[in-house]
């Protein structure tokens, strides 16, 4: 079946450094991908999305890159801050629902 | 203030009891979803509803039931048949089932003693 996976369960970065969170997906026909941020004890919040006709999309301090050749998605966070500490999920759009990955925990240390 | 709400935030129940989790949205969204999240894991889809008076099973529907009598409400009942009900439950909604972004509620943490 369809699945979305993540390479690293935990990522530790120093404050001020850039963070890169990776995600692999299996359905080459997926046309839309989304990144969510989930802080402890809260619901996921939308960060950024990208359609399959794009390779890159930038937001405020975040960039999503899509490599359809290898079915890989990444989220880059510039100048990582303590408030960025959370679990990050990628998701791909299925037929009538989103398919979520396991998540990567980002830990930011001073 | 538009949004999606879940209540209560924390819920405790004795084993063998049914419990109903509330989810309400005032975003005028057609589609609503229930997910379960266990520690260190991702989101698993329990049930979803594309429109009022209609719903479909997700990946882990056994031991759960839902209803969608009103557009803004999608309550989830965790029955005694659910073997391991202690988890964090998240409700979400989207404009339509085929649309892109889902908006999430704050979640309900259910603990069965």
GROMACS .gro file of C-alpha atoms in nm:
model
  223
    1UNK     CA    1   0.000   0.000   0.000
    2UNK     CA    2   0.094   0.362   0.005
    3UNK     CA    3   0.341   0.472   0.265
    4UNK     CA    4   0.544   0.773   0.360
    5UNK     CA    5   0.858   0.720   0.563
    6UNK     CA    6   1.125   0.925   0.733
    7UNK     CA    7   1.496   0.855   0.741
    8UNK     CA    8   1.579   0.980   1.091
    9UNK     CA    9   1.358   0.952   1.398
   10UNK     CA   10   1.553   1.219   1.592
   11UNK     CA   11   1.759   1.513   1.475
   12UNK     CA   12   1.965   1.724   1.716
   13UNK     CA   13   2.096   2.062   1.601
   14UNK     CA   14   2.261   2.359   1.763
   15UNK     CA   15   2.070   2.683   1.785
   16UNK     CA   16   2.145   2.896   1.484
   17UNK     CA   17   2.238   2.607   1.258
   18UNK     CA   18   2.027   2.493   0.964
   19UNK     CA   19   1.815   2.179   0.997
   20UNK     CA   20   1.726   1.932   0.725
   21UNK     CA   21   1.448   1.680   0.778
   22UNK     CA   22   1.403   1.413   0.515
   23UNK     CA   23   1.109   1.209   0.395
   24UNK     CA   24   1.069   0.931   0.140
   25UNK     CA   25   0.741   0.852  -0.029
   26UNK     CA   26   0.638   0.553  -0.232
   27UNK     CA   27   0.357   0.670  -0.462
   28UNK     CA   28   0.512   0.831  -0.767
   29UNK     CA   29   0.167   0.957  -0.870
   30UNK     CA   30   0.125   1.175  -0.559
   31UNK     CA   31   0.060   1.534  -0.662
   32UNK     CA   32   0.079   1.716  -0.332
   33UNK     CA   33   0.292   1.706  -0.019
   34UNK     CA   34   0.266   1.887   0.308
   35UNK     CA   35   0.479   1.936   0.619
   36UNK     CA   36   0.332   1.964   0.966
   37UNK     CA   37   0.490   2.065   1.296
   38UNK     CA   38   0.363   1.911   1.618
   39UNK     CA   39   0.465   2.049   1.954
   40UNK     CA   40   0.437   1.830   2.259
   41UNK     CA   41   0.076   1.768   2.363
   42UNK     CA   42  -0.069   1.969   2.075
   43UNK     CA   43  -0.222   1.903   1.737
   44UNK     CA   44  -0.012   1.928   1.420
   45UNK     CA   45   0.015   2.267   1.253
   46UNK     CA   46   0.068   2.338   0.885
   47UNK     CA   47   0.417   2.458   0.792
   48UNK     CA   48   0.447   2.449   0.416
   49UNK     CA   49   0.323   2.252   0.118
   50UNK     CA   50   0.438   2.177  -0.235
   51UNK     CA   51   0.273   2.046  -0.548
   52UNK     CA   52   0.437   1.789  -0.768
   53UNK     CA   53   0.488   2.038  -1.053
   54UNK     CA   54   0.738   2.225  -0.835
   55UNK     CA   55   1.088   2.135  -0.715
   56UNK     CA   56   1.122   2.393  -0.443
   57UNK     CA   57   0.908   2.620  -0.236
   58UNK     CA   58   1.015   2.874   0.024
   59UNK     CA   59   0.840   3.013   0.325
   60UNK     CA   60   0.955   3.212   0.621
   61UNK     CA   61   1.282   3.040   0.730
   62UNK     CA   62   1.160   2.712   0.576
   63UNK     CA   63   1.217   2.557   0.237
   64UNK     CA   64   1.072   2.237   0.100
   65UNK     CA   65   1.252   2.048  -0.176
   66UNK     CA   66   1.092   1.779  -0.386
   67UNK     CA   67   1.293   1.527  -0.586
   68UNK     CA   68   1.044   1.322  -0.786
   69UNK     CA   69   1.317   1.112  -0.947
   70UNK     CA   70   1.405   0.946  -0.617
   71UNK     CA   71   1.071   1.017  -0.447
   72UNK     CA   72   1.226   1.225  -0.175
   73UNK     CA   73   1.104   1.528   0.014
   74UNK     CA   74   1.299   1.747   0.253
   75UNK     CA   75   1.225   2.032   0.489
   76UNK     CA   76   1.500   2.283   0.554
   77UNK     CA   77   1.480   2.518   0.850
   78UNK     CA   78   1.721   2.810   0.848
   79UNK     CA   79   1.877   2.945   1.166
   80UNK     CA   80   1.705   2.690   1.387
   81UNK     CA   81   1.560   2.831   1.707
   82UNK     CA   82   1.453   2.667   2.036
   83UNK     CA   83   1.092   2.723   1.934
   84UNK     CA   84   1.149   2.492   1.638
   85UNK     CA   85   1.182   2.195   1.873
   86UNK     CA   86   0.895   1.963   1.780
   87UNK     CA   87   0.805   1.657   1.579
   88UNK     CA   88   0.782   1.716   1.206
   89UNK     CA   89   0.558   1.507   0.980
   90UNK     CA   90   0.548   1.488   0.607
   91UNK     CA   91   0.230   1.376   0.436
   92UNK     CA   92   0.125   1.300   0.081
   93UNK     CA   93  -0.220   1.339  -0.062
   94UNK     CA   94  -0.392   1.008  -0.127
   95UNK     CA   95  -0.725   0.948  -0.300
   96UNK     CA   96  -0.941   1.101  -0.029
   97UNK     CA   97  -0.707   1.143   0.266
   98UNK     CA   98  -0.357   1.240   0.365
   99UNK     CA   99  -0.097   0.970   0.429
  100UNK     CA  100   0.137   1.063   0.712
  101UNK     CA  101   0.492   0.958   0.781
  102UNK     CA  102   0.620   0.845   1.120
  103UNK     CA  103   0.770   1.182   1.210
  104UNK     CA  104   1.112   1.322   1.303
  105UNK     CA  105   1.179   1.477   1.640
  106UNK     CA  106   1.389   1.793   1.612
  107UNK     CA  107   1.583   1.885   1.923
  108UNK     CA  108   1.754   2.223   1.940
  109UNK     CA  109   2.031   2.273   2.194
  110UNK     CA  110   2.205   2.600   2.287
  111UNK     CA  111  -1.284   3.277   1.587
  112UNK     CA  112  -1.284   2.989   1.337
  113UNK     CA  113  -1.132   2.659   1.431
  114UNK     CA  114  -1.164   2.302   1.541
  115UNK     CA  115  -1.211   2.209   1.905
  116UNK     CA  116  -1.182   1.886   2.096
  117UNK     CA  117  -1.299   1.816   2.446
  118UNK     CA  118  -1.195   1.724   2.700
  119UNK     CA  119  -0.816   1.762   2.680
  120UNK     CA  120  -0.761   1.477   2.926
  121UNK     CA  121  -0.997   1.187   2.982
  122UNK     CA  122  -0.976   0.894   3.218
  123UNK     CA  123  -1.193   0.586   3.200
  124UNK     CA  124  -1.209   0.246   3.358
  125UNK     CA  125  -1.145  -0.057   3.145
  126UNK     CA  126  -1.462  -0.193   2.987
  127UNK     CA  127  -1.639   0.142   2.962
  128UNK     CA  128  -1.729   0.312   2.638
  129UNK     CA  129  -1.619   0.673   2.606
  130UNK     CA  130  -1.708   0.943   2.352
  131UNK     CA  131  -1.463   1.210   2.238
  132UNK     CA  132  -1.601   1.535   2.106
  133UNK     CA  133  -1.490   1.717   1.791
  134UNK     CA  134  -1.650   2.037   1.666
  135UNK     CA  135  -1.552   2.269   1.380
  136UNK     CA  136  -1.693   2.602   1.266
  137UNK     CA  137  -1.489   2.620   0.946
  138UNK     CA  138  -1.779   2.497   0.732
  139UNK     CA  139  -1.563   2.205   0.620
  140UNK     CA  140  -1.727   1.904   0.461
  141UNK     CA  141  -1.463   1.646   0.557
  142UNK     CA  142  -1.361   1.540   0.906
  143UNK     CA  143  -1.111   1.285   1.033
  144UNK     CA  144  -1.010   1.100   1.349
  145UNK     CA  145  -0.652   0.991   1.409
  146UNK     CA  146  -0.484   0.800   1.684
  147UNK     CA  147  -0.127   0.877   1.791
  148UNK     CA  148   0.081   0.652   2.016
  149UNK     CA  149   0.411   0.766   2.174
  150UNK     CA  150   0.692   0.791   1.923
  151UNK     CA  151   0.463   0.709   1.635
  152UNK     CA  152   0.286   0.886   1.355
  153UNK     CA  153  -0.081   0.943   1.291
  154UNK     CA  154  -0.305   0.649   1.213
  155UNK     CA  155  -0.644   0.710   1.056
  156UNK     CA  156  -0.941   0.566   1.247
  157UNK     CA  157  -1.245   0.699   1.060
  158UNK     CA  158  -1.320   0.980   0.822
  159UNK     CA  159  -1.631   1.147   0.689
  160UNK     CA  160  -1.652   1.314   0.351
  161UNK     CA  161  -1.996   1.462   0.408
  162UNK     CA  162  -2.280   1.468   0.659
  163UNK     CA  163  -2.445   1.130   0.727
  164UNK     CA  164  -2.158   0.943   0.564
  165UNK     CA  165  -1.833   0.801   0.700
  166UNK     CA  166  -1.570   0.543   0.609
  167UNK     CA  167  -1.334   0.322   0.804
  168UNK     CA  168  -0.971   0.417   0.812
  169UNK     CA  169  -0.675   0.192   0.880
  170UNK     CA  170  -0.754   0.105   1.243
  171UNK     CA  171  -1.135   0.128   1.281
  172UNK     CA  172  -1.183  -0.185   1.494
  173UNK     CA  173  -1.314  -0.100   1.840
  174UNK     CA  174  -1.423   0.251   1.739
  175UNK     CA  175  -1.746   0.403   1.611
  176UNK     CA  176  -1.844   0.746   1.478
  177UNK     CA  177  -2.145   0.944   1.368
  178UNK     CA  178  -2.185   1.249   1.147
  179UNK     CA  179  -2.534   1.383   1.203
  180UNK     CA  180  -2.426   1.747   1.174
  181UNK     CA  181  -2.171   1.909   0.950
  182UNK     CA  182  -1.985   2.067   1.239
  183UNK     CA  183  -1.968   1.763   1.466
  184UNK     CA  184  -1.789   1.427   1.437
  185UNK     CA  185  -1.784   1.244   1.772
  186UNK     CA  186  -1.571   0.933   1.820
  187UNK     CA  187  -1.673   0.653   2.056
  188UNK     CA  188  -1.402   0.428   2.190
  189UNK     CA  189  -1.576   0.104   2.277
  190UNK     CA  190  -1.479  -0.167   2.520
  191UNK     CA  191  -1.385  -0.379   2.219
  192UNK     CA  192  -1.080  -0.159   2.157
  193UNK     CA  193  -0.801  -0.362   2.314
  194UNK     CA  194  -0.552  -0.083   2.375
  195UNK     CA  195  -0.742   0.246   2.386
  196UNK     CA  196  -0.491   0.459   2.580
  197UNK     CA  197  -0.358   0.710   2.326
  198UNK     CA  198  -0.366   1.067   2.201
  199UNK     CA  199  -0.664   1.125   1.971
  200UNK     CA  200  -0.662   1.396   1.707
  201UNK     CA  201  -0.952   1.528   1.506
  202UNK     CA  202  -0.903   1.716   1.180
  203UNK     CA  203  -1.112   1.873   0.907
  204UNK     CA  204  -1.064   1.987   0.549
  205UNK     CA  205  -1.275   2.178   0.299
  206UNK     CA  206  -1.343   1.858   0.107
  207UNK     CA  207  -1.199   1.507   0.131
  208UNK     CA  208  -1.001   1.564  -0.185
  209UNK     CA  209  -0.866   1.899  -0.080
  210UNK     CA  210  -0.519   1.959   0.040
  211UNK     CA  211  -0.466   2.093   0.388
  212UNK     CA  212  -0.616   1.939   0.699
  213UNK     CA  213  -0.667   2.151   1.008
  214UNK     CA  214  -0.615   1.978   1.341
  215UNK     CA  215  -0.771   2.018   1.679
  216UNK     CA  216  -0.566   2.027   2.003
  217UNK     CA  217  -0.622   1.658   2.075
  218UNK     CA  218  -0.764   1.450   2.360
  219UNK     CA  219  -0.542   1.227   2.570
  220UNK     CA  220  -0.738   0.921   2.676
  221UNK     CA  221  -0.612   0.703   2.957
  222UNK     CA  222  -0.788   0.379   3.037
  223UNK     CA  223  -0.716   0.251   3.384
   0.00000   0.00000   0.00000
